[in-house]
Amino acid sequence: MKNFGFGLMRLPMLGGEVDIEQVKKMVDRFMEEGFTYFDTAHPYIGGKSELAIRECLVERYPRESFVLADKLSSSFFKTEEEIRPLFEKELEACGVEYFDYFLMHSQSRNSYPKYCDCRAYEIGAELKAEGKIKHLGLSFHDTAEYLEKILTEKPMVEFVQIQFNYADYDDAENQSGKCLEVCRKFGKPAIVMEPVRGGALVDLPAEAKEILESTGKSCANYAIRYAASFDGIFMVLSGMSSLEQLEENIAFMKDFEPLSEEEFAAVDKVREILDSVETIPCTACKYCTEVCPKNIAIPSIFSTMNEIKRFGKEHVWIGEFGERGPENCIKCGKCEKACPQRIAIRDELAEAAKILG
Ligand code: SF4
Ligand code: SF4
């Protein structure tokens, strides 16, 4: 199987509907070049991603000629009893009798306990034994330490999908590099999502862009090949939204070459430029949240603010902090006494409330 997969979360749209004709062309070109991996999920494009892949791929190609991944997303089930009907609904939406890869979606300390309470992993293992899933895995958004906990507790997990890109390799919150190390330690092959970091690594600052493009290769080329160059990574996904984007990506992934030493050095220079932006020096140690009476999501808020500083607000996914948002800080100052980095947390939160609000 080739190591480049088609993420189906940002398909081209036409008047509020998926542009089916364009997706058919994208699927055809992808398959023609020998790529076979497609990744969808029930919530993608409000359920339209699954239906589109049924029409553009499943109904037009023999089942054994492609590899289809889908996910169990927490917003669609509340109890153990709801998991199997949801799974059947997803099979039906995609028009298949089995999924090659099936993932517990977006696992983190916020979502994982619910999957445990509902026996989601155990049900996944049963579905695998019944032949309805070929490989059971998870997609992950938390620290390396938390990934280690899940992999220890759930040995039925066969593979892990992680956020992995050169900008986040050493990032305190995303911990790309450390998460990959955990996958390797547990012998779990990794799939990469967001190698271009939601477009931010394509739309780089001019100085950084020049370093990469002066070598005759695009920023996307560097970002995707970077992710695919590490041992333990067997698949890199890209959420492609046009035939043009797909053509560009398959041109450099069809005869994949890992980054050369010179290319890794060019990426290091780009990372230096991104890292030179002044950010909040939060290490995500979470000492502050242990003492905060309002349970403000301080490290996550700072991570979001740092991403905005580095990549611009348009490239940053801003989560819902709800009650834990910066505007709910009562300025008691307890967090600042606990912070080993001596961050002026109250001032930073006030700034964050203005920008994120
Ligand atoms: S100053 Fe704000 S963030 Fe810090 S501990 Fe008090 S309420 Fe929490
Ligand atoms: S204590 Fe300071 S460094 Fe640690 S998570 Fe909180 S703000 Fe970040």
XYZ file of C-alpha atoms in Angstrom, residues 127-283:
157
model
C -16.561 -6.107 15.424
C -13.084 -7.023 14.317
C -13.613 -10.649 15.370
C -16.830 -10.590 13.318
C -14.886 -9.397 10.249
C -16.569 -5.983 10.094
C -13.327 -4.181 10.906
C -9.938 -5.270 9.611
C -7.812 -3.050 11.858
C -8.795 -1.233 15.039
C -7.063 1.997 16.043
C -7.513 5.475 17.409
C -6.888 9.065 16.435
C -5.211 11.075 19.113
C -5.071 14.660 20.425
C -3.296 14.821 23.756
C 0.102 14.377 25.381
C 2.481 11.483 24.806
C 2.001 10.448 28.410
C -1.738 10.099 27.891
C -1.192 8.088 24.719
C 0.990 5.737 26.702
C -1.827 5.292 29.224
C -4.356 4.405 26.517
C -2.039 1.992 24.731
C -1.274 0.286 28.033
C -4.949 -0.063 28.917
C -6.196 -1.006 25.438
C -3.928 -3.624 23.880
C -6.475 -4.263 21.126
C -5.397 -0.977 19.493
C -3.349 -1.872 16.416
C -2.438 1.559 15.029
C -2.513 5.230 16.049
C -3.323 8.338 14.048
C -1.394 11.356 15.325
C -0.921 15.013 14.489
C 2.612 15.148 13.173
C 4.363 18.005 11.418
C 7.685 19.770 11.602
C 6.300 22.844 13.397
C 4.899 20.746 16.255
C 7.708 18.231 16.563
C 8.811 19.626 19.940
C 5.639 21.561 20.741
C 4.717 21.327 24.444
C 1.012 20.825 23.790
C 0.932 18.785 20.541
C 4.103 16.757 21.213
C 4.339 15.306 17.695
C 7.785 13.803 18.182
C 7.070 12.304 21.596
C 3.767 10.792 20.454
C 5.571 9.064 17.603
C 8.119 7.712 20.086
C 5.292 6.218 22.158
C 3.821 4.562 19.055
C 7.220 3.052 18.283
C 7.722 1.915 21.865
C 4.412 0.025 21.755
C 5.078 -1.263 18.228
C 1.997 0.515 16.816
C 2.293 1.810 13.246
C 1.344 5.489 12.971
C -0.814 7.402 10.531
C -0.242 11.142 10.257
C -3.021 13.678 10.078
C -2.554 17.378 9.413
C 0.964 17.214 7.918
C 0.447 20.761 6.565
C -1.124 21.872 9.830
C -4.461 22.940 8.399
C -2.719 24.853 5.582
C -0.395 26.874 7.839
C 2.734 25.121 6.528
C 1.765 25.979 2.968
C 1.007 29.595 3.745
C 4.339 30.273 5.501
C 5.851 33.698 6.223
C 7.595 34.999 3.060
C 11.125 34.471 4.396
C 10.402 30.849 5.292
C 8.591 30.168 2.053
C 11.579 31.456 0.078
C 13.923 28.955 1.793
C 11.810 26.015 0.639
C 10.649 27.238 -2.751
C 14.150 28.317 -3.804
C 14.959 24.586 -3.985
C 12.290 24.178 -6.664
C 9.872 22.305 -4.396
C 6.644 23.524 -2.863
C 5.932 24.033 0.831
C 3.318 21.228 0.687
C 5.930 18.921 -0.822
C 8.243 19.536 2.140
C 5.538 19.252 4.800
C 4.012 16.005 3.515
C 7.312 14.314 2.686
C 8.710 15.386 6.070
C 5.928 13.511 7.854
C 6.401 10.443 5.673
C 10.162 10.351 6.254
C 10.091 8.944 9.800
C 10.346 5.300 10.771
C 7.095 4.021 12.220
C 4.850 6.169 10.021
C 3.090 4.068 7.418
C 0.558 6.565 6.092
C 0.283 10.334 5.721
C -3.154 11.813 5.114
C -3.964 15.045 3.386
C -7.434 16.596 3.315
C -7.563 17.642 -0.318
C -10.157 20.094 -1.622
C -9.491 20.284 -5.347
C -8.216 18.250 -8.257
C -5.330 20.685 -8.600
C -4.222 20.135 -5.009
C -4.496 16.391 -5.441
C -2.421 16.477 -8.651
C 0.283 18.470 -6.898
C 0.447 16.039 -3.984
C 0.393 12.816 -5.953
C 3.164 14.124 -8.231
C 5.671 14.058 -5.359
C 4.176 11.134 -3.433
C 3.811 8.599 -6.240
C 7.528 7.758 -6.209
C 8.084 8.798 -2.629
C 11.571 9.875 -1.587
C 12.241 10.734 2.069
C 13.691 14.197 2.708
C 17.419 14.380 2.042
C 19.836 15.814 4.612
C 19.787 19.156 2.784
C 16.010 19.168 2.801
C 15.856 18.399 6.532
C 18.299 21.316 7.023
C 15.989 23.615 5.023
C 13.053 22.559 7.217
C 15.153 23.273 10.326
C 15.706 26.824 9.066
C 11.986 27.273 8.520
C 11.302 25.974 12.009
C 13.806 28.483 13.401
C 11.895 31.283 11.704
C 8.588 30.037 13.093
C 10.126 29.588 16.546
C 11.631 33.105 16.501
C 8.165 34.591 16.918
C 7.786 35.649 20.531
C 5.334 33.302 22.211
C 4.097 32.621 25.735
C 6.776 30.341 27.299
C 4.234 27.844 28.646
C 5.521 24.272 28.925
